[in-house]
PDB file of C-alpha atoms in Angstrom:
ATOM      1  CA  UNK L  15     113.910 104.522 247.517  1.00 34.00           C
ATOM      2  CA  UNK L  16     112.069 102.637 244.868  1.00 39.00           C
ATOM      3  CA  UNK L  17     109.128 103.855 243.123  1.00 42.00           C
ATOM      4  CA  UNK L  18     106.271 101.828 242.979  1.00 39.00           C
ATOM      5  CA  UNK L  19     103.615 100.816 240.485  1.00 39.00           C
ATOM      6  CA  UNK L  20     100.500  99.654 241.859  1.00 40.00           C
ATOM      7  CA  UNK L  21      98.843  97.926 239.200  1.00 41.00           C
ATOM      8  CA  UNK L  22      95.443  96.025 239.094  1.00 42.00           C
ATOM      9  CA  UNK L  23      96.995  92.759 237.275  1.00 41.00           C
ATOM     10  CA  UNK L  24      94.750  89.737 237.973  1.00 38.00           C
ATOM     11  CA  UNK L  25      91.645  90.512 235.543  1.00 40.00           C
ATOM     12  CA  UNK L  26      94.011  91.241 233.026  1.00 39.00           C
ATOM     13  CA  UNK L  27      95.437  87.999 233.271  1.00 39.00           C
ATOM     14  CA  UNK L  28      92.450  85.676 233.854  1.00 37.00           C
ATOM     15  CA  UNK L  29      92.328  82.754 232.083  1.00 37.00           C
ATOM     16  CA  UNK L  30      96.265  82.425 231.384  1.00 38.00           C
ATOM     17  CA  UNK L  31      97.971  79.317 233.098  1.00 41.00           C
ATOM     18  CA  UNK L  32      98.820  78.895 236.795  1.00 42.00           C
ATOM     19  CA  UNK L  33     101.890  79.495 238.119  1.00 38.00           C
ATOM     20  CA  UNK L  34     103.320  76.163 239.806  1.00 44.00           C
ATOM     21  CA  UNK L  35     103.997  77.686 242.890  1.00 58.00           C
ATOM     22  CA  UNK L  36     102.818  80.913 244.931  1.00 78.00           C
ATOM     23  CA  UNK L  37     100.213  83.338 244.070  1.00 88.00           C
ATOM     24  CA  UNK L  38      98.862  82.328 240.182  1.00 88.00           C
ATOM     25  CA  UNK L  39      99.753  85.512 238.897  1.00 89.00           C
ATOM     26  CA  UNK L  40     103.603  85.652 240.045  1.00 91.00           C
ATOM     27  CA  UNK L  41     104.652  83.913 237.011  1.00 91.00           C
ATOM     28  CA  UNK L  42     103.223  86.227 234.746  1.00 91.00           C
ATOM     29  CA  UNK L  43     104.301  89.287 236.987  1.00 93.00           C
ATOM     30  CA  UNK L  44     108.288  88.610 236.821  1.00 92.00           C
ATOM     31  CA  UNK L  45     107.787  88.650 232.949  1.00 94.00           C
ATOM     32  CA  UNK L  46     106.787  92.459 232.959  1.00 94.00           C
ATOM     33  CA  UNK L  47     109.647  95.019 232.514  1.00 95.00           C
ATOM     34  CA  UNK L  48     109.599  98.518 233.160  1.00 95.00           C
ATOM     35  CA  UNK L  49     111.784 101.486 233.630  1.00 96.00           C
ATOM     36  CA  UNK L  50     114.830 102.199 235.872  1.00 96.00           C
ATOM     37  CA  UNK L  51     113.435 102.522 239.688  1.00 96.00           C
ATOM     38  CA  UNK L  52     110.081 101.466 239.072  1.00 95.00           C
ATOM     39  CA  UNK L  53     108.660  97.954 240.036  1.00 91.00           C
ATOM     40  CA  UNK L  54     105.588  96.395 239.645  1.00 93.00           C
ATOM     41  CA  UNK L  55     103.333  94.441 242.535  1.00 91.00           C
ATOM     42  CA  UNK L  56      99.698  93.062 242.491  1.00 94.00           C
ATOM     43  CA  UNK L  57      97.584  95.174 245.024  1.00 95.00           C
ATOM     44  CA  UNK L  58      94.420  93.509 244.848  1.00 96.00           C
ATOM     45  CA  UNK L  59      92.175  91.491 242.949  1.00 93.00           C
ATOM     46  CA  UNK L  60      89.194  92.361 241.184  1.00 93.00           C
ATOM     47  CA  UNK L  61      86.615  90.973 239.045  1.00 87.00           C
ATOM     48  CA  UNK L  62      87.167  92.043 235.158  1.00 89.00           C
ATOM     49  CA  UNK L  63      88.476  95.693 236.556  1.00 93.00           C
ATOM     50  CA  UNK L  64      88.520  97.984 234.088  1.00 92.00           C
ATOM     51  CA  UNK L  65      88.844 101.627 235.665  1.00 95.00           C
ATOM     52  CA  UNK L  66      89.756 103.180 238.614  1.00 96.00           C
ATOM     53  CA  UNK L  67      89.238 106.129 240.448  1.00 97.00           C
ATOM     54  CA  UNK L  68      90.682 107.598 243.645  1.00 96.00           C
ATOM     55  CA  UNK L  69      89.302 109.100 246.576  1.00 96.00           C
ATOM     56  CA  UNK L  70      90.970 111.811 248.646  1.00 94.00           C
ATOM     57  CA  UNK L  71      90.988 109.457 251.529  1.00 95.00           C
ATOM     58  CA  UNK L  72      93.291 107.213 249.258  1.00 95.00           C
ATOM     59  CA  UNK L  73      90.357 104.834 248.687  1.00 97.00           C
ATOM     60  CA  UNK L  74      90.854 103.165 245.112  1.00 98.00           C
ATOM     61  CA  UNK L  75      87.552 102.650 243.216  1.00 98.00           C
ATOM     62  CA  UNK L  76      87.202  99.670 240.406  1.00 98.00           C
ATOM     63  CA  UNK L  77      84.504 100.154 237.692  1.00 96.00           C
ATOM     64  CA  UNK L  78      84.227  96.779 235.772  1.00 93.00           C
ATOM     65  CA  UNK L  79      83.470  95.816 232.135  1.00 88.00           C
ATOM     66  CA  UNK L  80      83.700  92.094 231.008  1.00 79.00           C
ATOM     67  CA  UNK L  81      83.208  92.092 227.155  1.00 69.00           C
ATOM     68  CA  UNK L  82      85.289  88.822 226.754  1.00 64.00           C
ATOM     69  CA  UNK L  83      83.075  86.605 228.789  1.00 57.00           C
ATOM     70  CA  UNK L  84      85.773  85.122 230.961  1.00 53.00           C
ATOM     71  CA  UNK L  85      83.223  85.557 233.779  1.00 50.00           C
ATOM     72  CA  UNK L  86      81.009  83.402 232.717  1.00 51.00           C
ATOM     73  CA  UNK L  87      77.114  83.354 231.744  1.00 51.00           C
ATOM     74  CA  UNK L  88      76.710  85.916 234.127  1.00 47.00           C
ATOM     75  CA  UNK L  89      79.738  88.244 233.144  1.00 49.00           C
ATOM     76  CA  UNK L  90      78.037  91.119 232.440  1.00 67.00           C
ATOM     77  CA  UNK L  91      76.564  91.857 235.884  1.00 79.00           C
ATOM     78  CA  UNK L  92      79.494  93.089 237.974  1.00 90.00           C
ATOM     79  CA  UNK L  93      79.898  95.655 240.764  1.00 94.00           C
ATOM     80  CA  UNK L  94      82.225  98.142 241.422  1.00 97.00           C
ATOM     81  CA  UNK L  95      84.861  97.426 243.829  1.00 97.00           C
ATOM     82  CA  UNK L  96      86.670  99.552 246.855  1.00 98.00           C
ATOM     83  CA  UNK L  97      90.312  98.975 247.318  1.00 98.00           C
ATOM     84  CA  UNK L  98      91.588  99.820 251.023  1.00 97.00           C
ATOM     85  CA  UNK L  99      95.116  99.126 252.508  1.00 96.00           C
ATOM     86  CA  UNK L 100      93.974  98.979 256.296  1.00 96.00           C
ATOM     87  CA  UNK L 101      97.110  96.932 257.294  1.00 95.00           C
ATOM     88  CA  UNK L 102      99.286  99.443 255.831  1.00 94.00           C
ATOM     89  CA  UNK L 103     101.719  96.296 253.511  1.00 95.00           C
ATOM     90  CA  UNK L 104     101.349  98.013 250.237  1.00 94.00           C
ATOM     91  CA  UNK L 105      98.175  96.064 248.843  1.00 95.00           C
ATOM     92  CA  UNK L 106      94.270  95.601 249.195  1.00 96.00           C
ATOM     93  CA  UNK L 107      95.097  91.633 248.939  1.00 95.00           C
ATOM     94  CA  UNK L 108      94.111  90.988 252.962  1.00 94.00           C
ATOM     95  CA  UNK L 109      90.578  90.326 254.633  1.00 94.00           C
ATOM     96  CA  UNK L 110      88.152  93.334 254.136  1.00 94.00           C
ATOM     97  CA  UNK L 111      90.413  95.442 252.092  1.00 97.00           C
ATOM     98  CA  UNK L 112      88.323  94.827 248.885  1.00 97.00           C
ATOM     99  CA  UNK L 113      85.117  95.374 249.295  1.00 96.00           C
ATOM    100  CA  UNK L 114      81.783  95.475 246.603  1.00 96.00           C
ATOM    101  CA  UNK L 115      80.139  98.728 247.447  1.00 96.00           C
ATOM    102  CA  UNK L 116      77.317  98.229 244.873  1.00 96.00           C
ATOM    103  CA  UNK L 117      74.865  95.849 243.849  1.00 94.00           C
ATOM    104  CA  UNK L 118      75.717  93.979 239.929  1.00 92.00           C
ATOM    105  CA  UNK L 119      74.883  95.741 237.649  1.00 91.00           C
ATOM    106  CA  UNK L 120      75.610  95.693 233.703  1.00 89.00           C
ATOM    107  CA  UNK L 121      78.829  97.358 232.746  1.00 89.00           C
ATOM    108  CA  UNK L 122      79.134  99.287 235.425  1.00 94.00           C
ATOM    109  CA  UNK L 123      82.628 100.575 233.762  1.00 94.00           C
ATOM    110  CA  UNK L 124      82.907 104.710 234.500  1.00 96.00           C
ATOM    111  CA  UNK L 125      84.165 105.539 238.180  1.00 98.00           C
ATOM    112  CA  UNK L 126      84.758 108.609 239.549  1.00 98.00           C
ATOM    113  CA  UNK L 127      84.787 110.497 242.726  1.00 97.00           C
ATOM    114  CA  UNK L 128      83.710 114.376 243.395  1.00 96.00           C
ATOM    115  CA  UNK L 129      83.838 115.458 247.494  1.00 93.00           C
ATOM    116  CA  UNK L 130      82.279 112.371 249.360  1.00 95.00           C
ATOM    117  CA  UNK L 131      80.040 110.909 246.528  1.00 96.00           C
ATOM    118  CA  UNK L 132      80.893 108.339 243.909  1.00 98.00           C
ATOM    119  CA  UNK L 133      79.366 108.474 240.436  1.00 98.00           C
ATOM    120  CA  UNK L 134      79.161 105.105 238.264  1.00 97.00           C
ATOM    121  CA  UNK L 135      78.776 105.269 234.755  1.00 96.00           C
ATOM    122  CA  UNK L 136      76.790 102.504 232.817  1.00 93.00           C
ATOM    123  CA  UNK L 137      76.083 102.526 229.165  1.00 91.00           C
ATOM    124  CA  UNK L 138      72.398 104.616 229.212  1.00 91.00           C
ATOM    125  CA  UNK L 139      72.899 106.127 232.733  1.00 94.00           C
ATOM    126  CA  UNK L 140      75.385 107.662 235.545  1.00 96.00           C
ATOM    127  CA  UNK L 141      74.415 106.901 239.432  1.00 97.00           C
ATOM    128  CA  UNK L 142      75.289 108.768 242.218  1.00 97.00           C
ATOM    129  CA  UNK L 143      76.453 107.170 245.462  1.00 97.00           C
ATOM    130  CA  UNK L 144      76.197 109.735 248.106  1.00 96.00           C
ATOM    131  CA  UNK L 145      79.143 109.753 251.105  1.00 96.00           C
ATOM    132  CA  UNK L 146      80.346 106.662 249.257  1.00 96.00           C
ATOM    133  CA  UNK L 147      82.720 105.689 252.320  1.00 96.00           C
ATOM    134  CA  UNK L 148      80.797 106.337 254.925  1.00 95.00           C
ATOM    135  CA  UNK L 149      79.694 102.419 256.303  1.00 94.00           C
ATOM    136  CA  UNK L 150      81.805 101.243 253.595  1.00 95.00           C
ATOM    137  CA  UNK L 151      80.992  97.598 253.680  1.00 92.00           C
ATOM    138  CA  UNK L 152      77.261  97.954 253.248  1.00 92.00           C
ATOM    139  CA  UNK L 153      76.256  98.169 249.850  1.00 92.00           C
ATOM    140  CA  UNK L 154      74.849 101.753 248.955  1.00 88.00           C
ATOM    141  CA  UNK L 155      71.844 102.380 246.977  1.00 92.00           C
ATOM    142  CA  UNK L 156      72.203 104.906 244.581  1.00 96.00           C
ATOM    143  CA  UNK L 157      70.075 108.151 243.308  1.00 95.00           C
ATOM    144  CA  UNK L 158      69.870 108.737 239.273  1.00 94.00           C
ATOM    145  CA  UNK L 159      72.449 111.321 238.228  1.00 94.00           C
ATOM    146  CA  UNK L 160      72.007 111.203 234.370  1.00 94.00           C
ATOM    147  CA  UNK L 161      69.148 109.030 232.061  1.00 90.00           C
ATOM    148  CA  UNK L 162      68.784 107.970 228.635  1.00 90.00           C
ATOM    149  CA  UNK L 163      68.521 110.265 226.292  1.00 80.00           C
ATOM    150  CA  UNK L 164      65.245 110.398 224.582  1.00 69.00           C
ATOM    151  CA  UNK L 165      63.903 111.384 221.427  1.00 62.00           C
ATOM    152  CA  UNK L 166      61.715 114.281 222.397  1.00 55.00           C
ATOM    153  CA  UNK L 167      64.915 115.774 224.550  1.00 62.00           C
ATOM    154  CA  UNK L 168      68.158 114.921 222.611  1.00 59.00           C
ATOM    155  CA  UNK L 169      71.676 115.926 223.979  1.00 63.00           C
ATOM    156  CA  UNK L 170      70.361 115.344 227.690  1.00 78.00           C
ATOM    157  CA  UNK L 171      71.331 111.889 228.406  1.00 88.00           C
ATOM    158  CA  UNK L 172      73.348 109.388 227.285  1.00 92.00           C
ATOM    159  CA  UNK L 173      72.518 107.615 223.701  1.00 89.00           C
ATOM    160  CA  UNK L 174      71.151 103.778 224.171  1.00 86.00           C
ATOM    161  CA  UNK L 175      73.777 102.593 222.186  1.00 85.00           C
ATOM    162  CA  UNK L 176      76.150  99.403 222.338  1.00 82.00           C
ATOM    163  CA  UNK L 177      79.059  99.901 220.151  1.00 84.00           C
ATOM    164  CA  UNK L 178      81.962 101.555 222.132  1.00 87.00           C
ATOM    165  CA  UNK L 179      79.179 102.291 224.646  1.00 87.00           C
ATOM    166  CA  UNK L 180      80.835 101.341 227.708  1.00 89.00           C
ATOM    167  CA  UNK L 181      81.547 104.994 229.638  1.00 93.00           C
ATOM    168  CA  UNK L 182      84.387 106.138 230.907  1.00 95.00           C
ATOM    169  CA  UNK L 183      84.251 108.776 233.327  1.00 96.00           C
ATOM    170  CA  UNK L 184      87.036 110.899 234.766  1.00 97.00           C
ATOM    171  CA  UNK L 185      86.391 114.023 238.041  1.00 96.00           C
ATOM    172  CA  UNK L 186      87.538 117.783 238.370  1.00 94.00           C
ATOM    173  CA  UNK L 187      87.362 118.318 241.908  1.00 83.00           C
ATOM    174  CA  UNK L 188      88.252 122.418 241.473  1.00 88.00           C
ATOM    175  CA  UNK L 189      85.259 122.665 239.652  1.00 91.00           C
ATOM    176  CA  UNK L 190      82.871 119.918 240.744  1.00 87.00           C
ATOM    177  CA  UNK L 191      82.630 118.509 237.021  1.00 96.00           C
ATOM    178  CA  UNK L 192      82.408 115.460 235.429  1.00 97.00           C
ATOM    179  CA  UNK L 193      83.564 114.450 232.055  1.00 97.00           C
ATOM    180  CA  UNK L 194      82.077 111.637 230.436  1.00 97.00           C
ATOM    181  CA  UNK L 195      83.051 109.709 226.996  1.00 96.00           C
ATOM    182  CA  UNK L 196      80.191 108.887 224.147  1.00 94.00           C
ATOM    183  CA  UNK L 197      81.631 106.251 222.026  1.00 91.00           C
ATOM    184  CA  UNK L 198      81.006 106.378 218.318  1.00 90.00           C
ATOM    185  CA  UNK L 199      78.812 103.484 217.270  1.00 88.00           C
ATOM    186  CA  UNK L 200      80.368 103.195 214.016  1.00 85.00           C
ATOM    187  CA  UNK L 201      83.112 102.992 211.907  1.00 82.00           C
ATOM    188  CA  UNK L 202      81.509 104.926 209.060  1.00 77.00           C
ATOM    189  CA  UNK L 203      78.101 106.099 207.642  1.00 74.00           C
ATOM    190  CA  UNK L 204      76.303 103.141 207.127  1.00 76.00           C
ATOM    191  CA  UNK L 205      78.750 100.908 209.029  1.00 76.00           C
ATOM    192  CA  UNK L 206      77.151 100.621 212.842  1.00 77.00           C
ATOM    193  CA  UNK L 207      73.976 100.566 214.686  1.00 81.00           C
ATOM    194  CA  UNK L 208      73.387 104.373 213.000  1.00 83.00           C
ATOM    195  CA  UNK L 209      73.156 104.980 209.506  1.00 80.00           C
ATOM    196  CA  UNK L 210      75.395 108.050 210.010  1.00 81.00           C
ATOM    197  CA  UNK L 211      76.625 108.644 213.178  1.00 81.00           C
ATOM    198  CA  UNK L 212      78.755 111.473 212.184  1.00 75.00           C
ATOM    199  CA  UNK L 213      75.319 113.091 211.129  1.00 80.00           C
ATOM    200  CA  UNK L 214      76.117 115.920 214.232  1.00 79.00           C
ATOM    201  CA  UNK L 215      72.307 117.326 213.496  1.00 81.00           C
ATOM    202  CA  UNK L 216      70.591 114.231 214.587  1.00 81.00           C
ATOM    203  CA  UNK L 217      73.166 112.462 216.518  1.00 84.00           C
ATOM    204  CA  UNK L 218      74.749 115.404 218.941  1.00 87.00           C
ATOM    205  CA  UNK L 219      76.411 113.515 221.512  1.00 90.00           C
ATOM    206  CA  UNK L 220      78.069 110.928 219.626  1.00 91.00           C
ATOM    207  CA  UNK L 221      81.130 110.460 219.126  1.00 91.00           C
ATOM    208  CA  UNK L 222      82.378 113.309 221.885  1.00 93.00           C
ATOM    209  CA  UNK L 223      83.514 113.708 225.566  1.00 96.00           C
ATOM    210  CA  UNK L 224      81.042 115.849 227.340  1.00 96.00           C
ATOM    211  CA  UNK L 225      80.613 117.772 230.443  1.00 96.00           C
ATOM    212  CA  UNK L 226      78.290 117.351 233.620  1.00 95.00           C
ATOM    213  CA  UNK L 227      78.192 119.986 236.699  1.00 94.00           C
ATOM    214  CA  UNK L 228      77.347 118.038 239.143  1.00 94.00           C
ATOM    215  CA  UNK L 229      76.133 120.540 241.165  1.00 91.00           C
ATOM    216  CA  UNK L 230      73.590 121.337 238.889  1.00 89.00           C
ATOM    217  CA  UNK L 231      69.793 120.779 239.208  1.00 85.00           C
ATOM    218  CA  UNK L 232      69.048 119.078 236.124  1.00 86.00           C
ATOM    219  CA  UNK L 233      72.843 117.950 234.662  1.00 89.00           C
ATOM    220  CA  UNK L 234      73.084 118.463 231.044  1.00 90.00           C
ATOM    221  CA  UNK L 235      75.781 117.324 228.618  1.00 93.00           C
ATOM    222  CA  UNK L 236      78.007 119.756 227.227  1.00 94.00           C
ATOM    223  CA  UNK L 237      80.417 118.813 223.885  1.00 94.00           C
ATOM    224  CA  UNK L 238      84.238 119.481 225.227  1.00 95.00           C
ATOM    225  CA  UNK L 239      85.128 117.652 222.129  1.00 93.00           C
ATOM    226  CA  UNK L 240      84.237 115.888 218.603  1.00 90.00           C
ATOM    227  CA  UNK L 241      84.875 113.450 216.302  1.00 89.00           C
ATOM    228  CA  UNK L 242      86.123 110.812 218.914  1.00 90.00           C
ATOM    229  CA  UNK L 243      85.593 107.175 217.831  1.00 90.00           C
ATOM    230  CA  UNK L 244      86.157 105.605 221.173  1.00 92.00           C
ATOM    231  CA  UNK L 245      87.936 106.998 223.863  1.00 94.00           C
ATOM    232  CA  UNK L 246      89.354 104.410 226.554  1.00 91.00           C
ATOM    233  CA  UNK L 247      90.577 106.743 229.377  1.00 90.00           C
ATOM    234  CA  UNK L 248      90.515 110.923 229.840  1.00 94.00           C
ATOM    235  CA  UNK L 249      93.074 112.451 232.548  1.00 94.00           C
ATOM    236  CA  UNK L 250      93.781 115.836 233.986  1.00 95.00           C
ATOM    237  CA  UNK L 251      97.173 117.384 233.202  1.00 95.00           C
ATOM    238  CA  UNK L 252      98.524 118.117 236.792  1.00 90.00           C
ATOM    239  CA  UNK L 253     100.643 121.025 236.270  1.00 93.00           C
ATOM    240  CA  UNK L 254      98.610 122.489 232.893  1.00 94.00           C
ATOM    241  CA  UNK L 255      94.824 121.206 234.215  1.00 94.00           C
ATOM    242  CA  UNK L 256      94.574 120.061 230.576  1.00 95.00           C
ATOM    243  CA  UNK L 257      92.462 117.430 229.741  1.00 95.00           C
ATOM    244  CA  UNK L 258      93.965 114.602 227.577  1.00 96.00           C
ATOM    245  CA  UNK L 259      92.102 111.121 226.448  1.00 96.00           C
ATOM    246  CA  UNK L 260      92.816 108.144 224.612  1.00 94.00           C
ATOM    247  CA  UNK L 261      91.918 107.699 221.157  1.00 93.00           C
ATOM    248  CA  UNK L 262      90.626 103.991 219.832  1.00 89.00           C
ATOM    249  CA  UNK L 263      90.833 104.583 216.191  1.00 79.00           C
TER     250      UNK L 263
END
């Protein structure tokens, strides 16, 4: 039997010509090699998807980000997307099998699923969907997880920044936690929207992946780790439980 990749391949390819015949992307997909027993297929289609998340149930989550535009004037206010495969052919192409389960928002890019509830991370706050799939065509109104952080309280929300302030957000079920990535919003002191965003003493948050309990009462951030410029993706080891991420240097 051949492994399969699943792969979310027609916002990544927006914009490039149409193939003469067949779905638009099939061109594009034959070009694509990859190893020994592995193939590659389109399973759905989703506005300027960025990151995904999965459900238990096998439910795929899509948070989107559009930084290029290529949605047009309004490319900025996207939703995040549920991916089902109800007819059982290996995709979420068919009717009702991709579904928006919020309302647009603004770079609604983090996704991530603890238990029943989907979390959405934006740039200055994360929103909880409760028993995300429950009804899952309606769109769900969500309850404030996490704020902005403010001057009076800093370290307990996320910095209103822009540079490498879209969030990516990644789940541990075991423990209920959520792991969210701060962006560095500069490329030096004096280079950015901060004058020194490596100044740690004023600036605590940035430039780290931090920690929520989302069982927690009032969710704080806690540092896991520093000196990150921009991370664009944080995983779970399955056999150590280690947690790796990206680097953007």
């Amino acid at each position: 039997m051949r492994a399969t990749v699943a792969s979310l391949l027609a916002p990544l390819l927006l914009g490039l010509p149409r193939a003469a015949e067949g779905a638009w992307y099939d061109a594009h997909v034959a070009k694509l090699r990859v190893p020994p027993g592995f193939k590659v297929d389109v399973y759905a289609e989703v506005p300027a998807a960025r990151s995904l998340a999965v459900a238990p149930s096998g439910t795929v989550f899509v948070g989107a980000y559009d930084f290029s535009g290529i949605q047009g004037s309004d490319g900025r206010e996207l939703a995040v997307y549920a991916l089902r495969d109800l007819d059982g052919d290996g995709s979420a192409l068919g009717p009702n099998e991709t579904v928006a389960v919020t309302e647009r928002m603004s770079c609604p890019n983090g996704v991530a699923v603890v238990g029943k509830d989907l979390y959405v991370a934006q740039k200055t706050q994360i929103l909880k969907y409760a028993d995300v799939e429950t009804d899952i065509e309606t769109l769900k109104q969500p309850t404030p997880f996490l704020g902005t952080e403010s001057p009076a309280d800093a370290g307990n929300g996320l910095p209103d920044t822009s540079w490498h302030g879209w969030r990516y957000l990644v789940a541990h079920p075991p423990t209920g936690k959520l792991y969210v990535t701060i962006g560095s919003p500069c490329n030096g002191p004096g280079n950015g929207e901060i004058l020194d965003c490596n100044d740690t003493a004023t600036h605590p948050l940035l430039g780290s992946i931090c920690e929520l309990d989302t069982t927690a009462a009032r969710p704080k951030l806690k540092v896991v780790a520093h000196g990150i410029r921009n991370s664009l993706g944080v995983a779970f080891h399955p056999t150590t439980d280690d947690l790796w991420f990206t680097e953007n240097g």
